[in-house]
Short mmCIF file of C-alpha atoms (C1' of nucleotides) in Angstrom, two decimals:
data_model
loop_
_atom_site.label_atom_id
_atom_site.label_comp_id
_atom_site.label_asym_id
_atom_site.label_seq_id
_atom_site.Cartn_x
_atom_site.Cartn_y
_atom_site.Cartn_z
CA MET A 1 -9.88 -33.07 -9.90
CA THR A 2 -13.61 -32.58 -10.40
CA VAL A 3 -14.29 -33.03 -6.71
CA GLY A 4 -17.97 -33.65 -5.65
CA THR A 5 -19.03 -35.50 -8.84
CA ILE A 6 -18.77 -39.01 -7.52
CA ARG A 7 -20.58 -38.52 -4.26
CA PRO A 8 -22.66 -35.36 -4.83
CA GLY A 9 -25.13 -36.31 -2.00
CA GLY A 10 -25.90 -34.78 1.50
CA ARG A 11 -22.64 -33.30 2.66
CA THR A 12 -21.23 -32.20 -0.64
CA ALA A 13 -24.47 -30.53 -1.75
CA ARG A 14 -24.83 -28.96 1.80
CA ILE A 15 -21.31 -27.51 1.60
CA ARG A 16 -21.83 -26.21 -1.89
CA ALA A 17 -25.02 -24.33 -0.81
CA ALA A 18 -23.24 -22.88 2.31
CA VAL A 19 -20.10 -21.84 0.44
CA LEU A 20 -22.06 -20.22 -2.40
CA ARG A 21 -24.20 -18.26 0.04
CA ALA A 22 -21.06 -17.24 2.00
CA ALA A 23 -19.35 -16.24 -1.24
CA ALA A 24 -22.23 -13.98 -2.26
CA ASP A 25 -22.17 -12.34 1.24
CA ALA A 26 -18.46 -11.76 1.01
CA LEU A 27 -18.65 -10.37 -2.54
CA VAL A 28 -21.41 -7.96 -1.45
CA GLU A 29 -19.39 -6.79 1.54
CA HIS A 30 -15.88 -6.60 -0.08
CA GLY A 31 -16.14 -6.95 -3.80
CA PHE A 32 -14.48 -9.44 -6.02
CA ASP A 33 -11.00 -8.00 -5.74
CA ARG A 34 -10.95 -8.39 -1.92
CA LEU A 35 -12.58 -11.79 -1.88
CA ASP A 36 -10.65 -13.98 0.54
CA LEU A 37 -11.43 -17.82 0.26
CA ALA A 38 -10.37 -18.31 3.81
CA ASP A 39 -13.03 -15.70 4.96
CA VAL A 40 -15.63 -17.42 2.74
CA ALA A 41 -14.72 -20.85 4.40
CA ARG A 42 -15.10 -19.26 7.88
CA ARG A 43 -18.53 -17.87 7.05
CA ALA A 44 -19.69 -21.10 5.56
CA GLU A 45 -18.25 -22.98 8.66
CA VAL A 46 -16.19 -25.02 6.31
CA GLY A 47 -12.52 -25.89 6.16
CA LYS A 48 -10.62 -23.62 3.89
CA THR A 49 -8.86 -26.56 2.36
CA THR A 50 -12.30 -27.70 1.07
CA VAL A 51 -12.96 -24.32 -0.65
CA TYR A 52 -9.50 -24.35 -2.29
CA ARG A 53 -9.87 -27.91 -3.34
CA ARG A 54 -13.29 -27.73 -4.91
CA TRP A 55 -13.18 -24.19 -6.41
CA GLY A 56 -9.45 -23.54 -6.67
CA THR A 57 -9.63 -19.74 -7.10
CA ALA A 58 -11.94 -16.83 -6.32
CA ALA A 59 -12.91 -16.65 -10.02
CA GLY A 60 -13.79 -20.35 -10.06
CA LEU A 61 -15.97 -19.86 -7.11
CA VAL A 62 -17.76 -16.94 -8.73
CA ALA A 63 -18.22 -19.04 -11.89
CA ASP A 64 -20.02 -21.68 -9.91
CA LEU A 65 -22.04 -18.99 -8.09
CA LEU A 66 -23.16 -17.68 -11.52
CA GLU A 67 -24.17 -21.08 -12.73
CA ASP A 68 -26.34 -21.42 -9.61
CA MET A 69 -27.76 -17.86 -10.18
CA ALA A 70 -28.55 -18.70 -13.87
CA GLU A 71 -30.91 -21.57 -12.66
CA GLN A 72 -33.08 -19.31 -10.63
CA SER A 73 -35.26 -17.68 -13.21
CA SER A 74 -37.33 -14.62 -12.65
CA PRO A 75 -40.62 -14.38 -14.75
CA ARG A 76 -41.14 -11.75 -17.36
CA THR A 77 -44.18 -9.60 -17.69
CA ASP A 78 -46.83 -9.86 -20.45
CA THR A 79 -48.80 -6.69 -20.60
CA GLY A 80 -49.83 -6.94 -24.29
CA SER A 81 -47.79 -3.86 -25.06
CA LEU A 82 -44.10 -3.72 -26.12
CA ALA A 83 -43.58 -0.34 -24.53
CA GLU A 84 -45.07 -1.48 -21.29
CA ASP A 85 -43.21 -4.80 -21.19
CA LEU A 86 -39.91 -3.28 -21.94
CA ARG A 87 -40.48 -0.54 -19.33
CA ALA A 88 -41.22 -3.36 -16.78
CA ASN A 89 -37.93 -5.04 -17.83
CA ALA A 90 -35.97 -1.77 -17.54
CA GLU A 91 -37.46 -1.12 -14.12
CA LEU A 92 -36.65 -4.55 -12.89
CA VAL A 93 -32.95 -4.17 -14.07
CA GLN A 94 -32.88 -0.66 -12.53
CA ARG A 95 -34.10 -1.88 -9.21
CA THR A 96 -31.63 -4.78 -9.32
CA LEU A 97 -28.69 -2.68 -9.97
CA THR A 98 -29.46 -0.06 -7.32
CA ASP A 99 -30.36 -2.60 -4.72
CA PRO A 100 -27.56 -2.56 -2.14
CA ARG A 101 -27.14 -6.23 -2.06
CA GLN A 102 -28.00 -7.26 -5.69
CA GLY A 103 -26.21 -4.21 -7.19
CA ALA A 104 -22.89 -4.98 -5.34
CA LEU A 105 -23.24 -8.69 -6.21
CA PHE A 106 -23.63 -7.97 -9.89
CA ARG A 107 -20.75 -5.53 -9.97
CA ALA A 108 -18.67 -8.19 -8.38
CA VAL A 109 -19.53 -10.99 -10.72
CA ILE A 110 -19.03 -8.62 -13.75
CA VAL A 111 -15.50 -7.90 -12.46
CA ALA A 112 -14.87 -11.50 -11.95
CA ALA A 113 -15.93 -12.20 -15.56
CA THR A 114 -13.48 -9.67 -16.93
CA CYS A 115 -10.69 -11.38 -15.04
CA ASP A 116 -11.37 -15.07 -15.69
CA SER A 117 -12.58 -16.87 -18.80
CA ARG A 118 -14.67 -19.58 -16.95
CA ALA A 119 -16.37 -16.80 -14.96
CA ALA A 120 -16.85 -14.83 -18.20
CA GLU A 121 -18.52 -17.86 -19.86
CA ALA A 122 -20.78 -18.28 -16.85
CA LEU A 123 -21.77 -14.72 -16.95
CA HIS A 124 -22.52 -14.84 -20.68
CA ARG A 125 -24.75 -17.90 -20.04
CA PHE A 126 -26.49 -16.16 -17.23
CA TYR A 127 -27.35 -13.26 -19.40
CA ALA A 128 -28.27 -15.37 -22.39
CA VAL A 129 -30.83 -17.11 -20.18
CA ARG A 130 -32.19 -13.72 -18.95
CA ILE A 131 -32.39 -12.28 -22.44
CA ALA A 132 -34.02 -15.38 -23.84
CA GLU A 133 -36.62 -15.18 -21.00
CA TRP A 134 -37.69 -11.70 -22.07
CA ALA A 135 -37.36 -12.15 -25.96
CA PRO A 136 -40.89 -13.39 -26.33
CA CYS A 137 -42.20 -9.92 -25.47
CA VAL A 138 -40.65 -8.73 -28.61
CA GLU A 139 -41.68 -11.68 -30.75
CA GLN A 140 -45.20 -11.05 -29.59
CA ALA A 141 -44.97 -7.43 -30.59
CA VAL A 142 -43.71 -8.59 -34.06
CA GLN A 143 -46.96 -10.71 -34.36
CA ARG A 144 -49.00 -7.73 -33.17
CA GLU A 145 -47.31 -5.65 -35.92
CA GLU A 146 -45.99 -3.13 -33.28
CA VAL A 147 -42.53 -3.60 -34.72
CA PRO A 148 -41.36 -4.79 -38.20
CA PRO A 149 -41.05 -8.41 -39.08
CA GLY A 150 -37.50 -9.87 -38.76
CA THR A 151 -36.83 -7.65 -35.64
CA ASP A 152 -34.02 -9.29 -33.59
CA ALA A 153 -35.74 -9.89 -30.18
CA ALA A 154 -32.61 -10.45 -28.23
CA GLU A 155 -30.98 -7.30 -29.61
CA VAL A 156 -34.04 -5.28 -28.36
CA ILE A 157 -33.83 -6.67 -24.88
CA ARG A 158 -30.12 -6.09 -24.74
CA ALA A 159 -30.74 -2.48 -25.88
CA VAL A 160 -32.95 -1.82 -22.88
CA SER A 161 -30.33 -2.92 -20.32
CA ALA A 162 -27.30 -1.48 -22.02
CA PRO A 163 -27.73 2.20 -21.01
CA LEU A 164 -28.31 1.10 -17.30
CA TYR A 165 -25.04 -0.95 -17.20
CA TYR A 166 -23.26 1.78 -18.98
CA ARG A 167 -24.08 4.19 -16.22
CA LEU A 168 -23.28 1.67 -13.48
CA LEU A 169 -19.93 0.67 -14.84
CA ILE A 170 -18.64 3.31 -17.22
CA SER A 171 -20.04 6.88 -16.82
CA GLY A 172 -20.99 6.63 -13.06
CA ASP A 173 -24.19 8.58 -13.74
CA PRO A 174 -27.11 7.53 -11.45
CA VAL A 175 -29.19 4.51 -12.56
CA ASP A 176 -32.54 5.93 -11.65
CA PRO A 177 -36.01 5.24 -12.75
CA ALA A 178 -35.98 8.01 -15.31
CA THR A 179 -33.02 6.43 -16.87
CA ALA A 180 -34.82 3.14 -17.05
CA GLU A 181 -37.95 4.72 -18.63
CA ARG A 182 -35.74 6.40 -21.25
CA ALA A 183 -33.87 3.21 -22.07
CA ALA A 184 -37.12 1.32 -22.71
CA ALA A 185 -38.65 4.12 -24.72
CA ALA A 186 -35.39 4.30 -26.83
CA ALA A 187 -35.47 0.66 -27.48
CA VAL A 188 -39.06 0.83 -28.61
CA ALA A 189 -38.55 3.79 -30.85
CA ALA A 190 -35.44 2.20 -32.48
CA ALA A 191 -37.27 -1.13 -32.90
CA ARG A 192 -40.22 0.55 -34.54
CA ALA A 193 -37.80 2.36 -36.93
CA GLY A 194 -36.51 -0.96 -38.01
CA VAL A 195 -32.92 -0.59 -36.59
CA TYR A 196 -32.93 -4.07 -35.04
CA ILE A 197 -34.01 -6.02 -38.21
CA ARG A 198 -31.62 -8.93 -38.75
CA MET B 1 2.30 11.89 1.70
CA THR B 2 1.69 13.56 -1.70
CA VAL B 3 5.15 12.75 -3.06
CA GLY B 4 6.31 14.44 -6.15
CA THR B 5 4.52 17.82 -5.54
CA ILE B 6 7.37 19.85 -3.98
CA ARG B 7 10.00 18.90 -6.63
CA PRO B 8 7.92 17.82 -9.68
CA GLY B 9 10.75 18.70 -12.10
CA GLY B 10 13.11 16.45 -14.27
CA ARG B 11 13.44 13.15 -12.47
CA THR B 12 9.99 13.01 -10.90
CA ALA B 13 8.27 13.69 -14.14
CA ARG B 14 10.49 11.32 -16.05
CA ILE B 15 9.66 8.54 -13.59
CA ARG B 16 5.90 9.20 -13.74
CA ALA B 17 5.86 8.92 -17.49
CA ALA B 18 7.92 5.74 -17.46
CA VAL B 19 5.78 4.11 -14.73
CA LEU B 20 2.52 5.05 -16.38
CA ARG B 21 3.65 3.62 -19.61
CA ALA B 22 4.91 0.42 -17.91
CA ALA B 23 1.55 0.24 -16.03
CA ALA B 24 -0.30 0.40 -19.29
CA ASP B 25 1.81 -2.35 -20.86
CA ALA B 26 1.34 -4.58 -17.78
CA LEU B 27 -2.40 -3.93 -17.76
CA VAL B 28 -2.72 -4.93 -21.44
CA GLU B 29 -0.66 -8.08 -20.87
CA HIS B 30 -2.07 -9.34 -17.49
CA GLY B 31 -5.19 -7.24 -16.68
CA PHE B 32 -5.95 -5.29 -13.46
CA ASP B 33 -6.36 -8.30 -11.28
CA ARG B 34 -2.78 -9.58 -11.91
CA LEU B 35 -1.15 -6.17 -12.02
CA ASP B 36 2.08 -6.48 -9.97
CA LEU B 37 3.73 -3.15 -8.97
CA ALA B 38 7.08 -4.86 -8.63
CA ASP B 39 6.70 -5.89 -12.27
CA VAL B 40 5.76 -2.40 -13.35
CA ALA B 41 8.71 -1.05 -11.47
CA ARG B 42 11.02 -3.47 -13.34
CA ARG B 43 9.58 -2.52 -16.70
CA ALA B 44 9.99 1.13 -15.90
CA GLU B 45 13.54 0.53 -14.65
CA VAL B 46 12.56 2.15 -11.28
CA GLY B 47 12.78 0.91 -7.69
CA LYS B 48 9.70 -0.81 -6.52
CA THR B 49 9.78 1.21 -3.39
CA THR B 50 9.16 4.37 -5.47
CA VAL B 51 6.10 2.91 -7.10
CA TYR B 52 4.64 1.88 -3.80
CA ARG B 53 5.49 5.22 -2.13
CA ARG B 54 4.08 7.42 -4.96
CA TRP B 55 1.00 5.46 -6.05
CA GLY B 56 0.38 3.08 -3.03
CA THR B 57 -1.77 0.58 -4.73
CA ALA B 58 -2.58 -0.87 -8.08
CA ALA B 59 -5.83 1.04 -8.10
CA GLY B 60 -4.09 4.34 -7.29
CA LEU B 61 -1.65 3.77 -10.17
CA VAL B 62 -4.60 3.17 -12.58
CA ALA B 63 -6.34 6.26 -11.27
CA ASP B 64 -3.21 8.38 -12.20
CA LEU B 65 -3.02 6.58 -15.48
CA LEU B 66 -6.66 7.55 -16.22
CA GLU B 67 -6.07 11.13 -15.32
CA ASP B 68 -3.10 11.11 -17.94
CA MET B 69 -5.39 9.41 -20.47
CA ALA B 70 -8.12 12.03 -19.96
CA GLU B 71 -5.66 14.77 -20.97
CA GLN B 72 -5.05 13.19 -24.49
CA SER B 73 -8.15 14.16 -26.29
CA SER B 74 -9.25 12.69 -29.64
CA PRO B 75 -11.07 15.06 -32.02
CA ARG B 76 -14.67 14.38 -32.99
CA THR B 77 -15.98 14.38 -36.63
CA ASP B 78 -18.28 17.07 -38.08
CA THR B 79 -19.99 15.72 -41.19
CA GLY B 80 -22.99 17.95 -41.09
CA SER B 81 -25.32 14.89 -40.41
CA LEU B 82 -26.15 13.51 -36.95
CA ALA B 83 -26.44 9.97 -38.26
CA GLU B 84 -22.98 10.20 -39.95
CA ASP B 85 -21.32 11.84 -36.77
CA LEU B 86 -22.83 9.25 -34.49
CA ARG B 87 -21.82 6.50 -36.83
CA ALA B 88 -18.27 7.75 -36.88
CA ASN B 89 -18.34 7.89 -33.09
CA ALA B 90 -19.65 4.36 -32.80
CA GLU B 91 -17.08 3.08 -35.14
CA LEU B 92 -14.34 4.84 -33.16
CA VAL B 93 -15.49 3.22 -30.00
CA GLN B 94 -15.94 -0.12 -31.70
CA ARG B 95 -12.39 0.09 -33.04
CA THR B 96 -10.98 1.04 -29.70
CA LEU B 97 -12.72 -1.80 -27.81
CA THR B 98 -11.75 -4.41 -30.34
CA ASP B 99 -8.12 -3.23 -30.70
CA PRO B 100 -5.91 -5.79 -28.78
CA ARG B 101 -4.03 -3.16 -26.83
CA GLN B 102 -6.76 -0.49 -26.34
CA GLY B 103 -9.40 -3.02 -25.64
CA ALA B 104 -7.42 -4.85 -22.98
CA LEU B 105 -6.46 -1.51 -21.44
CA PHE B 106 -10.06 -0.28 -21.30
CA ARG B 107 -11.29 -3.46 -19.71
CA ALA B 108 -8.55 -3.28 -17.08
CA VAL B 109 -9.25 0.33 -16.24
CA ILE B 110 -13.07 -0.42 -15.93
CA VAL B 111 -12.30 -3.27 -13.60
CA ALA B 112 -10.02 -1.03 -11.52
CA ALA B 113 -12.83 1.52 -11.35
CA THR B 114 -15.30 -0.95 -9.95
CA CYS B 115 -12.71 -1.94 -7.24
CA ASP B 116 -11.61 1.59 -6.12
CA SER B 117 -13.33 4.87 -5.64
CA ARG B 118 -10.48 7.03 -6.77
CA ALA B 119 -10.13 5.06 -9.98
CA ALA B 120 -13.92 5.24 -10.38
CA GLU B 121 -13.84 8.99 -10.09
CA ALA B 122 -10.91 9.22 -12.54
CA LEU B 123 -12.71 6.92 -15.04
CA HIS B 124 -15.95 8.98 -14.75
CA ARG B 125 -14.02 12.23 -15.40
CA PHE B 126 -12.32 10.40 -18.49
CA TYR B 127 -15.75 9.65 -19.84
CA ALA B 128 -17.23 12.97 -18.95
CA VAL B 129 -14.52 14.57 -21.07
CA ARG B 130 -15.06 12.16 -24.07
CA ILE B 131 -18.79 12.71 -23.96
CA ALA B 132 -18.48 16.43 -23.68
CA GLU B 133 -16.14 16.39 -26.72
CA TRP B 134 -18.84 14.72 -28.90
CA ALA B 135 -21.95 16.46 -27.46
CA PRO B 136 -21.63 19.31 -29.98
CA CYS B 137 -22.65 16.99 -32.80
CA VAL B 138 -26.01 16.63 -31.24
CA GLU B 139 -26.33 20.26 -30.23
CA GLN B 140 -25.70 21.19 -33.99
CA ALA B 141 -28.26 18.63 -35.01
CA VAL B 142 -30.78 20.34 -32.71
CA GLN B 143 -29.90 23.71 -34.49
CA ARG B 144 -30.34 21.94 -37.83
CA GLU B 145 -33.79 20.73 -36.50
CA GLU B 146 -32.67 17.05 -37.11
CA VAL B 147 -33.77 16.29 -33.51
CA PRO B 148 -36.29 18.01 -31.19
CA PRO B 149 -35.19 21.12 -29.19
CA GLY B 150 -34.22 20.26 -25.56
CA THR B 151 -32.61 17.02 -26.65
CA ASP B 152 -30.02 15.98 -24.02
CA ALA B 153 -26.76 15.82 -26.11
CA ALA B 154 -24.69 13.87 -23.58
CA GLU B 155 -27.45 11.27 -23.22
CA VAL B 156 -27.51 10.70 -26.93
CA ILE B 157 -23.74 10.19 -27.06
CA ARG B 158 -23.96 7.78 -24.03
CA ALA B 159 -26.67 5.89 -25.91
CA VAL B 160 -24.26 5.20 -28.86
CA SER B 161 -21.64 3.70 -26.63
CA ALA B 162 -23.80 1.75 -24.22
CA PRO B 163 -24.61 -1.21 -26.51
CA LEU B 164 -21.00 -1.70 -27.29
CA TYR B 165 -19.80 -1.76 -23.70
CA TYR B 166 -22.70 -3.98 -22.88
CA ARG B 167 -21.51 -6.48 -25.35
CA LEU B 168 -17.86 -6.22 -24.16
CA LEU B 169 -18.49 -6.60 -20.45
CA ILE B 170 -21.93 -8.23 -19.97
CA SER B 171 -23.41 -10.34 -22.69
CA GLY B 172 -20.08 -11.34 -24.36
CA ASP B 173 -21.44 -10.91 -27.89
CA PRO B 174 -19.05 -9.75 -30.50
CA VAL B 175 -18.39 -5.95 -30.69
CA ASP B 176 -18.44 -5.78 -34.50
CA PRO B 177 -18.86 -3.04 -37.02
CA ALA B 178 -22.56 -4.04 -37.56
CA THR B 179 -23.25 -3.50 -33.92
CA ALA B 180 -21.68 -0.12 -33.97
CA GLU B 181 -23.85 0.87 -36.98
CA ARG B 182 -26.94 -0.35 -35.25
CA ALA B 183 -26.02 1.54 -31.96
CA ALA B 184 -25.58 4.74 -33.93
CA ALA B 185 -28.89 4.22 -35.90
CA ALA B 186 -30.81 3.43 -32.70
CA ALA B 187 -29.52 6.56 -30.98
CA VAL B 188 -30.67 8.67 -33.95
CA ALA B 189 -34.09 6.97 -34.16
CA ALA B 190 -34.65 7.41 -30.46
CA ALA B 191 -33.37 11.09 -30.47
CA ARG B 192 -35.72 11.95 -33.44
CA ALA B 193 -38.65 10.38 -31.47
CA GLY B 194 -37.94 12.86 -28.67
CA VAL B 195 -36.79 10.14 -26.15
CA TYR B 196 -33.89 12.18 -24.96
CA ILE B 197 -35.60 15.46 -24.29
CA ARG B 198 -34.64 16.67 -20.88
"C1'" DG C 1 28.54 26.72 -7.90
"C1'" DC C 2 26.77 25.45 -3.16
"C1'" DC C 3 23.71 23.53 0.05
"C1'" DT C 4 19.31 21.81 1.87
"C1'" DT C 5 16.31 18.15 1.62
"C1'" DA C 6 12.85 16.02 -1.60
"C1'" DA C 7 12.82 11.89 -3.85
"C1'" DT C 8 14.83 7.59 -5.16
"C1'" DG C 9 16.47 2.67 -4.63
"C1'" DA C 10 18.73 -1.68 -2.71
"C1'" DA C 11 18.17 -4.92 0.83
"C1'" DA C 12 16.19 -6.98 4.64
"C1'" DC C 13 11.91 -7.92 6.72
"C1'" DT C 14 6.82 -9.25 7.54
"C1'" DG C 15 2.22 -11.07 7.04
"C1'" DG C 16 -1.06 -13.56 5.06
"C1'" DA C 17 -2.96 -16.03 0.82
"C1'" DG C 18 -2.64 -20.44 -1.07
"C1'" DT C 19 -0.50 -25.29 -0.66
"C1'" DT C 20 0.67 -29.83 1.29
"C1'" DC C 21 0.10 -33.53 4.55
"C1'" DC C 22 -2.29 -36.73 6.77
"C1'" DG C 23 -5.77 -38.13 10.01
"C1'" DT C 24 -11.13 -38.00 10.31
"C1'" DT C 25 -15.77 -38.16 8.57
"C1'" DA C 26 -19.67 -39.88 6.15
"C1'" DT C 27 -21.48 -41.26 1.38
"C1'" DG C 28 -23.46 -44.77 -1.10
"C1'" DA C 29 -22.86 -49.42 -3.12
"C1'" DC C 30 -23.51 -54.08 -1.44
"C1'" DG D 1 -25.43 -53.28 8.90
"C1'" DT D 2 -20.68 -53.37 6.72
"C1'" DC D 3 -17.07 -51.56 4.04
"C1'" DA D 4 -14.15 -49.07 0.58
"C1'" DT D 5 -13.10 -44.74 -0.44
"C1'" DA D 6 -14.75 -39.91 -1.65
"C1'" DA D 7 -14.70 -35.78 0.58
"C1'" DC D 8 -13.62 -33.06 4.48
"C1'" DG D 9 -10.61 -30.31 7.90
"C1'" DG D 10 -6.84 -28.84 11.11
"C1'" DA D 11 -1.99 -27.81 11.22
"C1'" DA D 12 2.20 -26.84 9.47
"C1'" DC D 13 4.52 -25.02 5.53
"C1'" DT D 14 5.87 -21.97 1.38
"C1'" DC D 15 6.19 -18.04 -1.17
"C1'" DC D 16 5.73 -13.58 -2.60
"C1'" DA D 17 3.26 -8.92 -2.51
"C1'" DG D 18 3.77 -5.07 0.20
"C1'" DT D 19 6.52 -2.54 4.06
"C1'" DT D 20 10.38 -0.63 6.52
"C1'" DT D 21 15.17 1.09 6.87
"C1'" DC D 22 18.65 3.75 5.60
"C1'" DA D 23 22.19 5.10 2.36
"C1'" DT D 24 22.36 7.63 -2.39
"C1'" DT D 25 21.00 10.97 -5.93
"C1'" DA D 26 19.59 15.19 -7.73
"C1'" DA D 27 16.00 19.09 -7.68
"C1'" DG D 28 15.73 23.80 -7.13
"C1'" DG D 29 16.37 27.98 -4.10
"C1'" DC D 30 20.23 31.04 -3.10
#
DNA sequence: GCCTTAATGAAACTGGAGTTCCGTTATGAC
DNA sequence: GTCATAACGGAACTCCAGTTTCATTAAGGC
């Protein structure tokens, strides 16, 4: 139990990095439902016993991958205009979701999160970090009086992403740049109207 | 191949109904990733060979279940006010997603859709039907000049649901009535601002 | 009501995901 | 450098989801 915590040095860390990279590759190629831990072990050039012992299940492996992903932060923009900032955010999300590798990876981890509570918690932490990273855009817009005081910054950021994920996972409509632009514009319009006041 | 098309009468239809009901029950209890076709067969009091022969895989079974679900339509409201209609729609979706049975079922079929292309097509058809069912609310609002001419009705309906599904699947935040109300209000504000003009 | 055969179902079979066992490697405290 | 043991890895094993086989049931055309 809790393998890799007493001697986390050299080999253990190297194996974790190799396995997480291999897991991401496998998720991109086959998706979460066809994730084979023996295949991941082969790709990482590691014994499959090691993968089963340290991560237990496919969902456990994805949960760890998500914690690793949460640590790599991507910086937000700061254009001085809420509409421009949210548009940049929407375009970033749009490009991520339509990128062959990133898009497939995100779909896979979202599936994992709906199947396993630890993966779900890791996914929620991941998005909490991303949302918190972009929230200052809205807070600054409040101070510039672009949107009403008391506007829930996190809720505005969520509102930008929501239509893109809805198309990706639910309706199957294309996640194109026009959709991103509309999502950002809608969030700005609603925020200005005071919809997101706490 | 294509079993049940030459003699679709009595027994074949009865078995389909029993298996789909059993599949829904199993999906609610265990989720898509732990859906066992032998278990479904047992619940439906049907041979597991039959389930494997007619539906092949768990995803194929879900695809058929979704086609069955798409046929059962739920009527929209018509209050004479876009804000009220969209609010009713948001509350309907909110109640559906938080209902123990319906919520679990929807999560399961969404997962299935991200794992299998036939299930994905069935899910997209299902939502296309639901969205088309509610689009007249927006079209009538256009005629009442509540929102600008050329407003994309389907896109407004999608905008209402998107934040609810985003919370359910991505951020993990609660899908509560307040969120539903905000989602409807945001869609109205954005539509009035002309964001959804084609 | 009769007959052809579509469709079902019980039982035996198979393959591979996940586990167990135990010898080997290399971490990190001294 | 030395040593105790944390962590790894190959091989054999287990178990069950999914397949195959073939006898039984009943749909639907006449």
